[in-house]
Amino acid sequence: MLGAWLAGCASLPSEVDRPVSSALANPSETRLGRAVQERAARAGTRNDSGFALVNSAELAFTSRMALIDAAQKTLDIQYYAIHMDETTERMFDALRTAAARGVRIRILLDDFNTVGKNAQVLKLAFEKNIELRLFNPLPGGRRSLFFRILGSLKDMDRVQRRMHNKIFVADNAVAITGGRNLGETYFGQGEGTNFIDADVLAAGRIVRELSRSFDLYWNNPLAYPVQSLMTAKEIEALKPPPAAAQPGGTAASGTGEASGPPAPAPRKATALNASANTPAPLPASTNLALLEWTWAPSVLLVDKASKIAADADAVEAAQDTTVDGLLQLMAEARSDLLIVSPYFVPGKRMMAQLAAIRQKGVRIRVLTNSLASNDAPAAHVGYARYRKALLDLGIELYEMRAEQEGTLSSFNSLGSSGSAGGSRASLHSKVVVLDDQLLVVGSMNLDLRSQLQNSEVALVIRSRKLSAETTRLIEPALSKGAYKVELQDGLLVWRAPQGSQLKDSRTEPDASLGLKLMLMLIGPFAPEEML
């Protein structure tokens, strides 16, 4: 049966109409472009790029909505995953409104997650003034991710290579980038798990560099217009049936399918005053002019689109990826290195680099997911292999708790009190702070998948102010929202968070027996470059 399936699996089209296009040439002719120039002039800065931290799930949503509302000419949007839910439907409505007033919208989406109800995102490709391309698409149907992968087993090496970049650019003047995908769980609106994530708003010259990287991916042969792969009718046929009505007129839980565009959100409630398992509606927009901008030197680290087409050995030999660039920066640390990486699988070469940094007396702190909080438990397998060796180097390890009291809108809410009941959190931020003066925010994890398989992007910002602000956000999570892992008599022990009234643990805390057994069974065999 498997042989018959593979023999009959579909293939990608060989002749594709892929018109070349590029970012807006003159952003200064737009309101956003002029506003950036005016803010820079008032700041009296010599630096050509400005930044503002996005330190809450609410601001992450409203800043994107504000960019859509403010755009006059173009919106360029590049993501690994866009989930189809009520939160993104609000964003899609705003995109349709922008397109109707003449804004050209280009959406570049990695193809891996465009299955099931998420395939409905692709209908945007058939809207006026909206183009949508899929990067490195898989052939075959979209009803089931399992069968898509099964039909691609003969080309598994290519399937493993994903476009992980996350960029949102308005009028080539203001952008937002970081670790966040688009969906309710990334904006603190999920009913179960919500991701703790980080973004940064950028303005000025660095945005034009982000746009150049977008263009290189957009015009790459691996970017397929949706129309070359399927019709609007085929997408509509994948739409899940409407949820069954419950007494009182509510939809059945667990379907995840919105019955229609959601009603406007009440203005009094925000994501900042609700727990993650009962999220408050998000407001529609925010005023970007009210944000405090910091003007600072910056560098863009971004992988070439050709990384997806290359094999892992060639990528490793080249050592010119986003993660490699980050490791080179980390090697320059003199006193302190703070790392936030939800999936932390260092591998032998990275371990050697971390050891060299420690030999200089640099303090290294790492915040990553615990087994219980990890949304990809298999990735924890790779991390667990190196845990004792990392501790032997003197690296301080913190693993985030899955069950958090209070809100999940930002780092500094972790471990806080004041909420009725707990909510499940999963770390998704990718941040490095070096010597309290260099801040890196991006899409990359410190693992072999980000280094060798996926394409990534990151902003490097030299700013003591932003570095200190980020550290202030993260440190409460270390002390109150995470277990500190230590070695005692050669054995691992998880020290309970401060003030949590929890006990220390000798096994993976908060994790089910099934997860612990999985760790034991697949740990010795799983190839870490695929975790």
Short mmCIF file of C-alpha atoms in Angstrom, two decimals, residues 117-430:
data_model
loop_
_atom_site.label_atom_id
_atom_site.label_comp_id
_atom_site.label_asym_id
_atom_site.label_seq_id
_atom_site.Cartn_x
_atom_site.Cartn_y
_atom_site.Cartn_z
CA LYS A 117 -8.55 24.43 8.34
CA ASN A 118 -5.31 26.42 7.89
CA ALA A 119 -5.62 25.86 4.14
CA GLN A 120 -8.37 28.50 4.21
CA VAL A 121 -5.64 31.12 4.62
CA LEU A 122 -4.81 30.48 0.97
CA LYS A 123 -8.10 32.04 -0.18
CA LEU A 124 -6.43 35.42 0.32
CA ALA A 125 -4.51 34.72 -2.91
CA PHE A 126 -7.73 35.26 -4.87
CA GLU A 127 -8.47 38.69 -3.38
CA LYS A 128 -7.84 41.85 -5.40
CA ASN A 129 -4.40 43.42 -4.78
CA ILE A 130 -3.28 40.43 -2.66
CA GLU A 131 -0.65 37.96 -3.87
CA LEU A 132 0.18 34.85 -1.87
CA ARG A 133 3.07 32.51 -2.60
CA LEU A 134 4.00 29.25 -0.86
CA PHE A 135 7.65 28.55 -0.20
CA ASN A 136 9.03 25.07 -0.76
CA PRO A 137 5.58 23.49 -1.20
CA LEU A 138 4.84 19.80 -0.75
CA PRO A 139 2.90 18.07 -3.50
CA GLY A 140 -0.36 16.31 -2.83
CA GLY A 141 -3.52 17.00 -0.85
CA ARG A 142 -3.99 19.27 2.15
CA ARG A 143 -6.56 17.46 4.26
CA SER A 144 -3.98 15.75 6.45
CA LEU A 145 -0.40 16.68 7.32
CA PHE A 146 0.35 13.01 7.97
CA PHE A 147 -0.56 11.96 4.43
CA ARG A 148 1.24 14.96 2.93
CA ILE A 149 4.43 13.82 4.66
CA LEU A 150 3.77 10.21 3.75
CA GLY A 151 3.47 11.19 0.09
CA SER A 152 6.78 13.05 0.29
CA LEU A 153 8.90 10.37 1.97
CA LYS A 154 10.99 9.94 -1.17
CA ASP A 155 12.02 13.60 -0.86
CA MET A 156 12.27 13.80 2.92
CA ASP A 157 15.46 15.85 2.94
CA ARG A 158 13.71 18.71 1.12
CA VAL A 159 10.59 18.36 3.28
CA GLN A 160 12.75 18.98 6.36
CA ARG A 161 13.94 22.37 5.05
CA ARG A 162 11.52 25.10 5.97
CA MET A 163 11.36 28.87 5.60
CA HIS A 164 11.21 29.97 9.25
CA ASN A 165 11.57 33.75 8.64
CA LYS A 166 9.01 36.10 10.22
CA ILE A 167 8.76 39.61 8.74
CA PHE A 168 5.91 42.14 8.57
CA VAL A 169 6.76 45.32 6.59
CA ALA A 170 4.58 48.37 5.85
CA ASP A 171 5.54 50.77 3.04
CA ASN A 172 9.18 49.68 3.36
CA ALA A 173 9.34 52.13 6.29
CA VAL A 174 8.33 50.26 9.46
CA ALA A 175 8.59 46.54 10.16
CA ILE A 176 8.09 44.01 12.91
CA THR A 177 10.12 40.83 13.25
CA GLY A 178 10.91 38.21 15.88
CA GLY A 179 9.80 34.74 16.86
CA ARG A 180 6.03 35.07 16.57
CA ASN A 181 3.89 33.38 13.91
CA LEU A 182 0.32 34.56 13.25
CA GLY A 183 -2.46 32.91 15.24
CA GLU A 184 -4.41 33.19 18.47
CA THR A 185 -1.89 31.18 20.51
CA TYR A 186 0.81 33.71 19.57
CA PHE A 187 -1.34 36.65 20.69
CA GLY A 188 -2.38 35.31 24.10
CA GLN A 189 -5.85 34.31 22.88
CA GLY A 190 -5.64 30.50 22.91
CA GLU A 191 -8.02 28.64 25.17
CA GLY A 192 -5.31 26.18 26.21
CA THR A 193 -1.64 26.76 25.45
CA ASN A 194 -0.29 30.23 24.73
CA PHE A 195 3.22 31.06 23.55
CA ILE A 196 5.52 33.46 25.36
CA ASP A 197 7.12 35.33 22.48
CA ALA A 198 9.14 38.42 21.60
CA ASP A 199 9.16 40.85 18.67
CA VAL A 200 10.81 44.15 17.86
CA LEU A 201 9.47 47.05 15.79
CA ALA A 202 12.00 48.59 13.43
CA ALA A 203 12.11 51.76 11.35
CA GLY A 204 14.50 53.32 8.87
CA ARG A 205 17.41 51.81 6.97
CA ILE A 206 17.23 48.35 8.61
CA VAL A 207 13.67 47.97 7.25
CA ARG A 208 14.93 48.36 3.69
CA GLU A 209 17.36 45.53 4.39
CA LEU A 210 14.50 43.37 5.64
CA SER A 211 12.60 44.18 2.44
CA ARG A 212 15.57 43.20 0.29
CA SER A 213 15.66 39.82 2.02
CA PHE A 214 11.91 39.45 1.45
CA ASP A 215 12.34 40.15 -2.27
CA LEU A 216 15.04 37.50 -2.59
CA TYR A 217 12.69 34.89 -1.14
CA TRP A 218 9.62 36.18 -3.02
CA ASN A 219 11.33 35.95 -6.42
CA ASN A 220 13.03 32.61 -5.67
CA PRO A 221 12.09 29.56 -7.79
CA LEU A 222 10.95 27.82 -4.59
CA ALA A 223 8.16 30.41 -4.14
CA TYR A 224 4.99 29.20 -5.91
CA PRO A 225 1.92 31.39 -6.43
CA VAL A 226 -1.07 29.64 -4.86
CA GLN A 227 -2.87 29.73 -8.24
CA SER A 228 -0.18 27.46 -9.69
CA LEU A 229 -0.97 24.79 -7.08
CA MET A 230 -4.74 24.87 -6.56
CA THR A 231 -7.96 26.68 -7.38
CA ALA A 232 -10.22 28.69 -5.09
CA LYS A 233 -12.83 25.95 -5.43
CA GLU A 234 -10.36 23.30 -4.24
CA ILE A 235 -9.48 25.43 -1.22
CA GLU A 236 -13.16 25.93 -0.38
CA ALA A 237 -13.69 22.17 -0.55
CA LEU A 238 -11.20 21.78 2.31
CA LYS A 239 -13.24 24.00 4.61
CA PRO A 240 -14.26 22.11 7.77
CA PRO A 241 -17.98 21.73 8.42
CA PRO A 242 -19.53 24.31 10.77
CA ALA A 243 -19.44 23.50 14.46
CA ALA A 244 -22.52 21.85 15.92
CA ALA A 245 -24.68 24.19 17.97
CA GLN A 246 -24.86 23.71 21.72
CA PRO A 247 -27.83 24.66 23.92
CA GLY A 248 -27.89 28.41 24.31
CA GLY A 249 -26.52 28.99 20.80
CA THR A 250 -22.82 28.41 21.42
CA ALA A 251 -20.61 26.32 19.18
CA ALA A 252 -19.22 22.99 20.25
CA SER A 253 -15.82 23.30 21.85
CA GLY A 254 -12.69 21.81 20.41
CA THR A 255 -13.41 22.49 16.75
CA GLY A 256 -11.28 25.60 16.48
CA GLU A 257 -13.45 26.82 13.57
CA ALA A 258 -14.92 30.31 13.66
CA SER A 259 -18.48 30.53 12.36
CA GLY A 260 -17.79 33.94 10.82
CA PRO A 261 -15.93 37.21 11.32
CA PRO A 262 -15.87 37.96 15.06
CA ALA A 263 -17.67 40.91 16.54
CA PRO A 264 -15.63 44.02 17.35
CA ALA A 265 -13.70 43.63 20.58
CA PRO A 266 -14.84 45.53 23.66
CA ARG A 267 -12.43 48.38 24.28
CA LYS A 268 -12.33 48.02 28.06
CA ALA A 269 -10.78 44.55 28.14
CA THR A 270 -7.28 43.72 27.02
CA ALA A 271 -5.05 40.69 26.90
CA LEU A 272 -3.06 42.16 29.79
CA ASN A 273 -5.73 41.62 32.42
CA ALA A 274 -6.95 38.14 31.55
CA SER A 275 -5.48 34.71 32.13
CA ALA A 276 -4.51 32.73 29.05
CA ASN A 277 -7.27 30.16 29.47
CA THR A 278 -9.91 32.94 29.48
CA PRO A 279 -8.35 35.52 27.16
CA ALA A 280 -9.93 38.92 26.74
CA PRO A 281 -10.61 40.17 23.21
CA LEU A 282 -7.82 42.15 21.62
CA PRO A 283 -8.32 45.79 20.67
CA ALA A 284 -8.12 46.61 17.00
CA SER A 285 -5.13 48.89 16.75
CA THR A 286 -2.65 51.11 18.54
CA ASN A 287 -0.94 54.42 17.83
CA LEU A 288 2.64 53.70 16.80
CA ALA A 289 3.51 57.36 17.37
CA LEU A 290 3.00 56.85 21.10
CA LEU A 291 5.73 54.20 21.30
CA GLU A 292 9.15 55.14 22.60
CA TRP A 293 11.69 54.59 19.83
CA THR A 294 15.39 53.97 20.44
CA TRP A 295 17.79 54.89 17.64
CA ALA A 296 20.77 52.58 17.54
CA PRO A 297 23.33 50.86 15.28
CA SER A 298 22.03 47.58 13.89
CA VAL A 299 22.85 44.66 11.61
CA LEU A 300 20.56 42.20 9.85
CA LEU A 301 21.40 38.51 9.99
CA VAL A 302 19.42 36.58 7.40
CA ASP A 303 19.90 33.27 5.64
CA LYS A 304 20.04 33.10 1.87
CA ALA A 305 17.01 31.50 0.27
CA SER A 306 19.39 29.00 -1.35
CA LYS A 307 19.93 27.45 2.10
CA ILE A 308 16.62 25.62 1.64
CA ALA A 309 17.84 24.00 -1.58
CA ALA A 310 21.31 23.05 -0.26
CA ASP A 311 22.10 19.87 1.65
CA ALA A 312 22.98 19.96 5.35
CA ASP A 313 26.64 19.05 4.78
CA ALA A 314 27.11 22.01 2.43
CA VAL A 315 25.41 24.37 4.89
CA GLU A 316 27.56 23.14 7.77
CA ALA A 317 30.73 23.48 5.72
CA ALA A 318 29.87 27.04 4.70
CA GLN A 319 29.29 28.24 8.29
CA ASP A 320 27.66 31.45 7.05
CA THR A 321 24.13 31.04 8.41
CA THR A 322 22.17 33.29 10.75
CA VAL A 323 22.95 30.96 13.67
CA ASP A 324 26.64 30.90 12.73
CA GLY A 325 26.66 34.70 12.73
CA LEU A 326 25.00 34.72 16.14
CA LEU A 327 27.58 32.28 17.51
CA GLN A 328 30.38 34.52 16.25
CA LEU A 329 28.81 37.43 18.12
CA MET A 330 28.45 35.33 21.26
CA ALA A 331 32.14 34.42 21.08
CA GLU A 332 32.91 38.12 21.63
CA ALA A 333 31.15 38.18 25.02
CA ARG A 334 33.32 39.41 27.87
CA SER A 335 31.14 39.19 30.97
CA ASP A 336 27.54 38.07 30.52
CA LEU A 337 25.45 36.11 28.03
CA LEU A 338 21.70 35.70 28.44
CA ILE A 339 20.10 33.23 26.01
CA VAL A 340 16.39 32.54 25.48
CA SER A 341 15.81 29.62 23.11
CA PRO A 342 12.67 27.45 23.29
CA TYR A 343 14.39 24.61 21.44
CA PHE A 344 17.99 24.34 22.62
CA VAL A 345 19.93 21.50 20.98
CA PRO A 346 23.53 22.74 20.80
CA GLY A 347 25.28 19.88 19.02
CA LYS A 348 29.00 19.15 19.36
CA ARG A 349 30.34 22.23 17.52
CA MET A 350 28.12 24.64 19.44
CA MET A 351 29.07 22.94 22.71
CA ALA A 352 32.73 23.56 21.91
CA GLN A 353 31.97 27.24 21.27
CA LEU A 354 30.04 27.55 24.54
CA ALA A 355 32.94 25.91 26.38
CA ALA A 356 35.37 28.45 24.87
CA ILE A 357 33.12 31.31 26.01
CA ARG A 358 32.96 29.90 29.53
CA GLN A 359 36.76 29.56 29.66
CA LYS A 360 36.94 33.36 29.44
CA GLY A 361 34.89 33.60 32.63
CA VAL A 362 31.70 34.70 30.90
CA ARG A 363 28.50 34.01 32.81
CA ILE A 364 26.00 32.14 30.59
CA ARG A 365 22.33 31.85 31.49
CA VAL A 366 19.92 29.87 29.30
CA LEU A 367 16.12 29.90 29.51
CA THR A 368 14.46 27.12 27.55
CA ASN A 369 11.32 24.99 27.74
CA SER A 370 10.79 22.24 30.26
CA LEU A 371 9.57 18.90 28.99
CA ALA A 372 6.07 19.83 30.18
CA SER A 373 6.00 23.26 28.52
CA ASN A 374 7.61 22.21 25.23
CA ASP A 375 5.11 22.11 22.35
CA ALA A 376 7.60 19.85 20.51
CA PRO A 377 8.63 17.27 23.12
CA ALA A 378 10.92 15.54 20.63
CA ALA A 379 13.09 18.68 20.63
CA HIS A 380 13.50 18.25 24.39
CA VAL A 381 15.08 14.88 23.69
CA GLY A 382 18.01 16.54 21.94
CA TYR A 383 18.39 19.14 24.68
CA ALA A 384 18.32 16.50 27.44
CA ARG A 385 21.39 14.81 25.93
CA TYR A 386 23.48 17.90 26.65
CA ARG A 387 21.98 19.01 29.97
CA LYS A 388 24.63 17.52 32.27
CA ALA A 389 27.47 18.61 29.98
CA LEU A 390 26.09 22.17 29.94
CA LEU A 391 25.91 22.22 33.73
CA ASP A 392 29.43 20.82 33.97
CA LEU A 393 30.59 23.85 31.97
CA GLY A 394 29.04 26.11 34.61
CA ILE A 395 26.18 27.24 32.37
CA GLU A 396 23.05 28.18 34.36
CA LEU A 397 19.99 26.37 32.99
CA TYR A 398 16.38 27.45 33.54
CA GLU A 399 13.39 25.49 32.28
CA MET A 400 10.07 27.32 32.03
CA ARG A 401 7.07 26.00 33.91
CA ALA A 402 4.09 24.93 31.85
CA GLU A 403 1.55 26.00 34.46
CA GLN A 404 1.73 29.72 35.18
CA GLU A 405 -0.34 31.88 37.47
CA GLY A 406 -1.58 35.18 36.10
CA THR A 407 -1.34 36.49 32.56
CA LEU A 408 0.73 35.20 29.70
CA SER A 409 1.07 38.40 27.76
CA SER A 410 4.77 39.02 28.43
CA PHE A 411 7.89 37.69 30.10
CA ASN A 412 7.52 39.72 33.27
CA SER A 413 4.09 38.26 33.97
CA LEU A 414 5.51 34.76 34.37
CA GLY A 415 5.07 33.49 37.87
CA SER A 416 2.90 36.45 38.84
CA SER A 417 -0.23 36.08 40.91
CA GLY A 418 -3.67 37.58 40.80
CA SER A 419 -5.43 35.25 38.41
CA ALA A 420 -8.12 32.73 39.21
CA GLY A 421 -6.61 29.44 38.12
CA GLY A 422 -3.55 28.65 36.07
CA SER A 423 -2.86 28.68 32.35
CA ARG A 424 -0.49 26.66 30.18
CA ALA A 425 2.54 28.45 28.75
CA SER A 426 5.07 27.43 26.14
CA LEU A 427 8.23 29.43 25.52
CA HIS A 428 8.66 30.58 21.91
CA SER A 429 10.91 33.67 22.18
CA LYS A 430 14.34 33.73 20.56
#
